[in-house]
GROMACS .gro file of C-alpha atoms in nm:
model
  331
    1MET     CA    1   0.003  -0.002   0.002
    2LYS     CA    2   0.091   0.358  -0.036
    3ALA     CA    3   0.177   0.578   0.261
    4MET     CA    4   0.328   0.911   0.345
    5VAL     CA    5   0.617   0.831   0.585
    6ILE     CA    6   0.923   0.989   0.737
    7ASN     CA    7   1.261   0.802   0.739
    8LYS     CA    8   1.433   1.064   0.974
    9THR     CA    9   1.317   1.372   1.179
   10GLY     CA   10   1.346   1.725   1.069
   11GLY     CA   11   1.145   1.983   0.888
   12PRO     CA   12   0.811   1.934   0.688
   13ASP     CA   13   1.012   1.830   0.392
   14VAL     CA   14   1.109   1.494   0.542
   15PHE     CA   15   0.785   1.336   0.439
   16GLU     CA   16   0.796   1.104   0.132
   17MET     CA   17   0.557   0.871  -0.031
   18MET     CA   18   0.656   0.514  -0.013
   19ASP     CA   19   0.510   0.162  -0.093
   20ILE     CA   20   0.507  -0.033   0.223
   21LYS     CA   21   0.353  -0.363   0.331
   22LYS     CA   22  -0.015  -0.352   0.412
   23PRO     CA   23  -0.074  -0.437   0.768
   24GLU     CA   24  -0.233  -0.775   0.846
   25VAL     CA   25  -0.510  -0.783   1.078
   26LYS     CA   26  -0.448  -0.957   1.422
   27SER     CA   27  -0.632  -1.045   1.737
   28GLY     CA   28  -0.811  -0.757   1.897
   29TYR     CA   29  -0.738  -0.523   1.604
   30VAL     CA   30  -0.934  -0.394   1.298
   31LEU     CA   31  -0.803  -0.318   0.964
   32VAL     CA   32  -0.944   0.016   0.845
   33LYS     CA   33  -0.945   0.174   0.489
   34VAL     CA   34  -0.846   0.526   0.588
   35LEU     CA   35  -1.051   0.813   0.424
   36ALA     CA   36  -0.949   1.105   0.634
   37SER     CA   37  -0.724   1.241   0.913
   38SER     CA   38  -0.643   1.581   1.068
   39LEU     CA   39  -0.334   1.757   1.184
   40ASN     CA   40  -0.240   1.803   1.551
   41PRO     CA   41   0.054   1.964   1.721
   42LEU     CA   42   0.159   1.611   1.837
   43GLU     CA   43   0.253   1.516   1.475
   44THR     CA   44   0.466   1.835   1.424
   45LYS     CA   45   0.661   1.760   1.740
   46ILE     CA   46   0.718   1.386   1.657
   47ARG     CA   47   0.821   1.496   1.302
   48SER     CA   48   1.074   1.755   1.411
   49GLY     CA   49   1.229   1.518   1.665
   50LEU     CA   50   1.115   1.686   1.983
   51THR     CA   51   0.963   1.372   2.122
   52PRO     CA   52   1.212   1.092   2.034
   53ALA     CA   53   1.072   0.860   2.292
   54ILE     CA   54   0.746   0.806   2.115
   55ILE     CA   55   0.847   0.808   1.745
   56PRO     CA   56   0.746   0.495   1.549
   57PRO     CA   57   1.008   0.289   1.384
   58PHE     CA   58   1.121   0.411   1.045
   59PRO     CA   59   0.967   0.435   0.793
   60ALA     CA   60   0.724   0.595   1.040
   61VAL     CA   61   0.361   0.642   0.954
   62LEU     CA   62   0.227   0.933   1.171
   63ASN     CA   63  -0.102   1.080   1.257
   64ALA     CA   64  -0.331   0.987   1.548
   65ASP     CA   65  -0.685   1.092   1.402
   66PHE     CA   66  -0.867   0.887   1.155
   67SER     CA   67  -1.190   0.798   1.000
   68GLY     CA   68  -1.263   0.532   0.742
   69VAL     CA   69  -1.438   0.215   0.675
   70VAL     CA   70  -1.373  -0.136   0.847
   71GLU     CA   71  -1.204  -0.363   0.595
   72GLN     CA   72  -1.145  -0.667   0.812
   73VAL     CA   73  -1.185  -0.761   1.184
   74GLY     CA   74  -0.944  -0.976   1.383
   75GLU     CA   75  -1.017  -1.252   1.626
   76GLY     CA   76  -1.202  -1.141   1.933
   77VAL     CA   77  -1.339  -0.826   1.787
   78THR     CA   78  -1.718  -0.827   1.845
   79ASN     CA   79  -1.822  -0.461   1.837
   80PHE     CA   80  -1.724  -0.386   1.472
   81LYS     CA   81  -1.781  -0.559   1.157
   82GLU     CA   82  -1.677  -0.532   0.786
   83GLY     CA   83  -1.823  -0.215   0.625
   84ASP     CA   84  -1.869  -0.022   0.962
   85GLU     CA   85  -1.796   0.352   0.922
   86VAL     CA   86  -1.562   0.440   1.204
   87PHE     CA   87  -1.350   0.719   1.355
   88GLY     CA   88  -1.087   0.701   1.628
   89TYR     CA   89  -0.743   0.758   1.771
   90VAL     CA   90  -0.513   0.520   1.608
   91GLY     CA   91  -0.185   0.633   1.778
   92GLY     CA   92   0.084   0.690   1.525
   93VAL     CA   93   0.335   0.655   1.820
   94LYS     CA   94   0.579   0.387   1.921
   95ASP     CA   95   0.448   0.061   1.788
   96GLU     CA   96   0.111   0.154   1.685
   97TRP     CA   97   0.032   0.236   1.324
   98GLY     CA   98  -0.047   0.602   1.224
   99SER     CA   99  -0.318   0.699   0.966
  100LEU     CA  100  -0.135   0.859   0.673
  101ALA     CA  101  -0.170   0.557   0.458
  102GLU     CA  102  -0.433   0.366   0.243
  103TYR     CA  103  -0.496   0.137   0.541
  104THR     CA  104  -0.428   0.145   0.916
  105LEU     CA  105  -0.432  -0.118   1.192
  106VAL     CA  106  -0.639  -0.017   1.486
  107ASP     CA  107  -0.680  -0.146   1.839
  108LYS     CA  108  -1.057  -0.209   1.875
  109ASP     CA  109  -1.042  -0.022   2.213
  110LEU     CA  110  -0.925   0.306   2.026
  111MET     CA  111  -1.220   0.367   1.805
  112SER     CA  112  -1.593   0.394   1.774
  113LEU     CA  113  -1.866   0.411   1.506
  114LYS     CA  114  -1.856   0.738   1.318
  115PRO     CA  115  -2.125   0.991   1.406
  116LYS     CA  116  -2.409   0.954   1.146
  117ASN     CA  117  -2.454   1.329   1.096
  118VAL     CA  118  -2.108   1.433   0.993
  119ASP     CA  119  -1.889   1.336   0.694
  120PHE     CA  120  -1.559   1.148   0.721
  121LYS     CA  121  -1.353   1.465   0.687
  122THR     CA  122  -1.531   1.625   0.989
  123ALA     CA  123  -1.535   1.312   1.196
  124ALA     CA  124  -1.147   1.279   1.168
  125MET     CA  125  -1.104   1.621   1.324
  126PHE     CA  126  -1.255   1.531   1.652
  127PRO     CA  127  -1.072   1.235   1.822
  128LEU     CA  128  -0.748   1.382   1.977
  129VAL     CA  129  -0.889   1.720   2.072
  130SER     CA  130  -1.202   1.580   2.217
  131LEU     CA  131  -1.039   1.307   2.402
  132THR     CA  132  -0.795   1.569   2.565
  133ALA     CA  133  -1.076   1.806   2.658
  134TRP     CA  134  -1.286   1.525   2.789
  135LYS     CA  135  -1.008   1.399   3.013
  136ALA     CA  136  -0.960   1.752   3.163
  137ILE     CA  137  -1.325   1.867   3.185
  138ILE     CA  138  -1.520   1.550   3.245
  139ASP     CA  139  -1.276   1.308   3.415
  140LYS     CA  140  -1.049   1.533   3.623
  141SER     CA  141  -1.234   1.865   3.705
  142ASN     CA  142  -1.514   1.780   3.935
  143ILE     CA  143  -1.693   2.092   3.781
  144LYS     CA  144  -2.020   2.178   3.931
  145ILE     CA  145  -2.314   2.395   3.810
  146HIS     CA  146  -2.227   2.757   3.818
  147ASP     CA  147  -1.852   2.711   3.890
  148LYS     CA  148  -1.631   2.962   3.746
  149VAL     CA  149  -1.406   2.782   3.500
  150LEU     CA  150  -1.108   2.954   3.328
  151ILE     CA  151  -0.971   2.804   3.003
  152HIS     CA  152  -0.643   2.933   2.865
  153GLY     CA  153  -0.617   2.909   2.486
  154ALA     CA  154  -0.990   2.869   2.456
  155ALA     CA  155  -0.985   2.925   2.086
  156GLY     CA  156  -0.739   2.643   2.000
  157GLY     CA  157  -0.822   2.285   1.908
  158VAL     CA  158  -0.853   2.137   2.260
  159GLY     CA  159  -0.958   2.477   2.415
  160HIS     CA  160  -1.281   2.530   2.207
  161MET     CA  161  -1.366   2.163   2.270
  162ALA     CA  162  -1.322   2.217   2.655
  163VAL     CA  163  -1.533   2.529   2.635
  164GLN     CA  164  -1.823   2.335   2.500
  165LEU     CA  165  -1.788   2.050   2.750
  166ALA     CA  166  -1.770   2.293   3.055
  167ASN     CA  167  -2.079   2.446   2.933
  168LEU     CA  168  -2.269   2.134   2.919
  169LEU     CA  169  -2.176   2.072   3.274
  170GLY     CA  170  -2.348   2.412   3.370
  171ALA     CA  171  -2.020   2.599   3.445
  172GLU     CA  172  -1.972   2.972   3.382
  173VAL     CA  173  -1.682   2.969   3.132
  174TYR     CA  174  -1.410   3.238   3.109
  175ALA     CA  175  -1.169   3.219   2.821
  176THR     CA  176  -0.840   3.371   2.773
  177VAL     CA  177  -0.746   3.453   2.403
  178SER     CA  178  -0.471   3.654   2.215
  179GLY     CA  179  -0.698   3.893   2.021
  180ASP     CA  180  -1.049   3.984   1.903
  181GLU     CA  181  -1.063   3.716   1.626
  182LYS     CA  182  -0.993   3.439   1.888
  183GLY     CA  183  -1.226   3.596   2.128
  184GLU     CA  184  -1.523   3.571   1.869
  185ILE     CA  185  -1.428   3.207   1.831
  186ALA     CA  186  -1.445   3.142   2.203
  187LYS     CA  187  -1.780   3.323   2.227
  188LYS     CA  188  -1.917   3.136   1.927
  189PHE     CA  189  -1.849   2.799   2.121
  190GLY     CA  190  -1.996   2.913   2.451
  191ALA     CA  191  -1.750   3.127   2.652
  192ALA     CA  192  -1.947   3.356   2.872
  193HIS     CA  193  -1.654   3.599   2.921
  194VAL     CA  194  -1.351   3.659   2.699
  195ILE     CA  195  -1.025   3.788   2.843
  196ASN     CA  196  -0.746   3.920   2.616
  197TYR     CA  197  -0.439   3.811   2.817
  198LYS     CA  198  -0.211   4.049   2.622
  199GLU     CA  199  -0.399   4.345   2.754
  200THR     CA  200  -0.534   4.233   3.095
  201PRO     CA  201  -0.292   4.112   3.382
  202VAL     CA  202  -0.405   3.798   3.568
  203GLU     CA  203  -0.447   3.996   3.897
  204GLN     CA  204  -0.691   4.232   3.719
  205TYR     CA  205  -0.922   3.972   3.578
  206VAL     CA  206  -0.921   3.762   3.895
  207ASN     CA  207  -1.044   4.070   4.084
  208GLU     CA  208  -1.291   4.166   3.812
  209TYR     CA  209  -1.457   3.824   3.763
  210THR     CA  210  -1.403   3.646   4.096
  211GLY     CA  211  -1.365   3.934   4.341
  212GLY     CA  212  -1.016   3.825   4.409
  213ARG     CA  213  -1.126   3.470   4.530
  214GLY     CA  214  -1.004   3.285   4.219
  215PHE     CA  215  -1.155   3.055   3.962
  216ASP     CA  216  -1.285   2.708   4.079
  217PHE     CA  217  -1.101   2.527   3.797
  218VAL     CA  218  -0.847   2.626   3.541
  219PHE     CA  219  -0.767   2.432   3.226
  220ASP     CA  220  -0.441   2.538   3.084
  221THR     CA  221  -0.391   2.436   2.725
  222ILE     CA  222  -0.087   2.645   2.707
  223GLY     CA  223   0.135   2.517   2.985
  224GLY     CA  224   0.481   2.593   3.033
  225ASN     CA  225   0.551   2.937   3.187
  226ASN     CA  226   0.179   3.010   3.160
  227LEU     CA  227   0.132   2.763   3.463
  228LEU     CA  228   0.232   3.060   3.685
  229ASN     CA  229  -0.064   3.251   3.549
  230SER     CA  230  -0.286   2.957   3.628
  231PHE     CA  231  -0.136   2.937   3.998
  232LYS     CA  232  -0.241   3.302   4.040
  233ALA     CA  233  -0.589   3.253   3.870
  234VAL     CA  234  -0.702   2.954   4.061
  235LYS     CA  235  -0.885   2.976   4.400
  236ILE     CA  236  -0.726   2.839   4.725
  237ASP     CA  237  -0.760   2.472   4.716
  238GLY     CA  238  -0.862   2.479   4.355
  239THR     CA  239  -0.753   2.259   4.067
  240ILE     CA  240  -0.560   2.321   3.754
  241CYS     CA  241  -0.537   2.075   3.468
  242THR     CA  242  -0.272   2.127   3.202
  243THR     CA  243  -0.145   1.977   2.872
  244ASN     CA  244   0.209   2.085   2.918
  245THR     CA  245   0.439   2.071   3.234
  246ARG     CA  246   0.753   2.069   3.034
  247VAL     CA  247   0.916   2.351   3.230
  248THR     CA  248   1.108   2.427   3.549
  249LEU     CA  249   0.896   2.652   3.787
  250ASP     CA  250   0.898   2.771   4.137
  251LEU     CA  251   0.619   2.599   4.306
  252SER     CA  252   0.595   2.817   4.608
  253LEU     CA  253   0.265   2.963   4.507
  254MET     CA  254   0.112   2.629   4.436
  255HIS     CA  255   0.205   2.508   4.787
  256SER     CA  256   0.076   2.820   4.959
  257LYS     CA  257  -0.264   2.795   4.802
  258ALA     CA  258  -0.274   2.412   4.824
  259ILE     CA  259  -0.340   2.388   4.451
  260GLY     CA  260  -0.425   2.050   4.296
  261LEU     CA  261  -0.222   2.020   3.962
  262LYS     CA  262  -0.311   1.752   3.715
  263ALA     CA  263  -0.112   1.672   3.395
  264LEU     CA  264  -0.263   1.533   3.075
  265PHE     CA  265  -0.062   1.294   2.839
  266ILE     CA  266  -0.314   1.172   2.610
  267VAL     CA  267  -0.095   0.912   2.439
  268LEU     CA  268  -0.011   0.737   2.774
  269PRO     CA  269  -0.270   0.457   2.736
  270ILE     CA  270  -0.115   0.372   2.404
  271LEU     CA  271   0.241   0.403   2.525
  272THR     CA  272   0.183   0.201   2.848
  273ASN     CA  273  -0.081  -0.040   2.714
  274THR     CA  274  -0.320   0.059   3.015
  275ASN     CA  275  -0.676   0.190   3.023
  276ARG     CA  276  -0.701   0.172   2.651
  277THR     CA  277  -1.083   0.101   2.677
  278GLU     CA  278  -1.131   0.451   2.819
  279ILE     CA  279  -1.051   0.583   2.472
  280GLY     CA  280  -1.316   0.398   2.295
  281THR     CA  281  -1.568   0.461   2.555
  282THR     CA  282  -1.497   0.829   2.555
  283LEU     CA  283  -1.522   0.839   2.175
  284ASN     CA  284  -1.861   0.676   2.192
  285GLU     CA  285  -1.978   0.947   2.432
  286VAL     CA  286  -1.832   1.217   2.196
  287LYS     CA  287  -2.020   1.045   1.910
  288LYS     CA  288  -2.343   1.089   2.099
  289LEU     CA  289  -2.276   1.457   2.158
  290ILE     CA  290  -2.197   1.516   1.791
  291GLU     CA  291  -2.503   1.339   1.680
  292ALA     CA  292  -2.720   1.535   1.929
  293GLU     CA  293  -2.548   1.865   1.791
  294LYS     CA  294  -2.427   1.945   2.140
  295ILE     CA  295  -2.058   1.987   2.024
  296SER     CA  296  -1.904   2.085   1.695
  297ILE     CA  297  -1.553   2.143   1.557
  298LEU     CA  298  -1.372   2.458   1.458
  299LYS     CA  299  -1.251   2.395   1.095
  300ASP     CA  300  -0.963   2.579   0.935
  301LYS     CA  301  -1.046   2.719   0.582
  302ASN     CA  302  -0.777   2.510   0.424
  303GLN     CA  303  -0.779   2.145   0.346
  304PHE     CA  304  -0.492   1.931   0.230
  305MET     CA  305  -0.453   1.588   0.075
  306PHE     CA  306  -0.235   1.314   0.230
  307SER     CA  307   0.004   1.365  -0.045
  308GLU     CA  308   0.025   1.745   0.054
  309ILE     CA  309   0.127   1.670   0.415
  310THR     CA  310   0.444   1.871   0.378
  311LYS     CA  311   0.243   2.172   0.287
  312ALA     CA  312   0.006   2.096   0.574
  313HIS     CA  313   0.282   2.114   0.827
  314GLU     CA  314   0.428   2.418   0.670
  315TYR     CA  315   0.090   2.592   0.695
  316TYR     CA  316   0.042   2.490   1.046
  317GLU     CA  317   0.386   2.617   1.153
  318SER     CA  318   0.333   2.938   0.975
  319GLY     CA  319   0.077   3.023   1.262
  320MET     CA  320  -0.192   3.113   1.002
  321ALA     CA  321  -0.421   2.826   1.085
  322THR     CA  322  -0.753   2.877   1.277
  323GLY     CA  323  -0.905   2.554   1.364
  324LYS     CA  324  -0.838   2.193   1.286
  325ILE     CA  325  -0.666   2.118   0.944
  326SER     CA  326  -0.842   1.852   0.752
  327LEU     CA  327  -0.634   1.581   0.559
  328VAL     CA  328  -0.811   1.370   0.278
  329ASN     CA  329  -0.672   1.053   0.167
  330ASP     CA  330  -0.566   1.068  -0.205
  331LEU     CA  331  -0.315   0.771  -0.190
   0.00000   0.00000   0.00000
């Protein structure tokens, strides 16, 4: 089969089309004819060599998100059958196949039936961002009705999904963004209050919106040094969830406010082969929300074919993208 692969790490131009062996179905797995995928920051980090511990063996087939049609099911698979339309989070890390190929081999626990009311291109945009947002907002937050929830990077892929989920829990959502355009996006997806972090210091918006008490829960999709802003923003004994703790910080403020800090690493179930069923279970819940039109996805205006993956990475790294970048299989 044809696949877009990398044989080394580096810039976007390391991708090349190759003929590789079509994967053979095995026990507990499903062979899927891939119709679409989407681009996530994870893939750019793997491609560039920033995450050497999780890169697949060369020639490496990347990309976590996929949608497609079941070609064949392996022994022990009872929840999917040939011809099913599916979407999921295949992996594209370590020893698991990615989706930038004609076919991919998927653990039955990492997928769900495709939502009936969206096309394959749209379905393939949801998995990674919805899984990450779900883990933070539904699994780790303990959000209650009327809680004040602050989401950093609320117009981003994970951020705008988190805004929607927090709204479904009855929270009052506050969104930090970098400008007016991002602010409109956050409002469109349900943020009650938008904060331009470039213009408004943390102390100011904490006083304005919480009377100095702090937010009940903070989801930081930026992480790094921005965690200090999250420490300042959250209430005493509050909780912060972040997608990025790759930084050295003074944790004195965290200790003095007895803050609970929870880190997300969404590929962990794949890397460690633990709790994989949670992924499929969550995707099934996401499917229900999509079909009920309770959540939707922010789509970038540009779409790329699999054979144009270099251009897709270049476009993403230019900083011009707004929303998820769709990838359509033309191999």
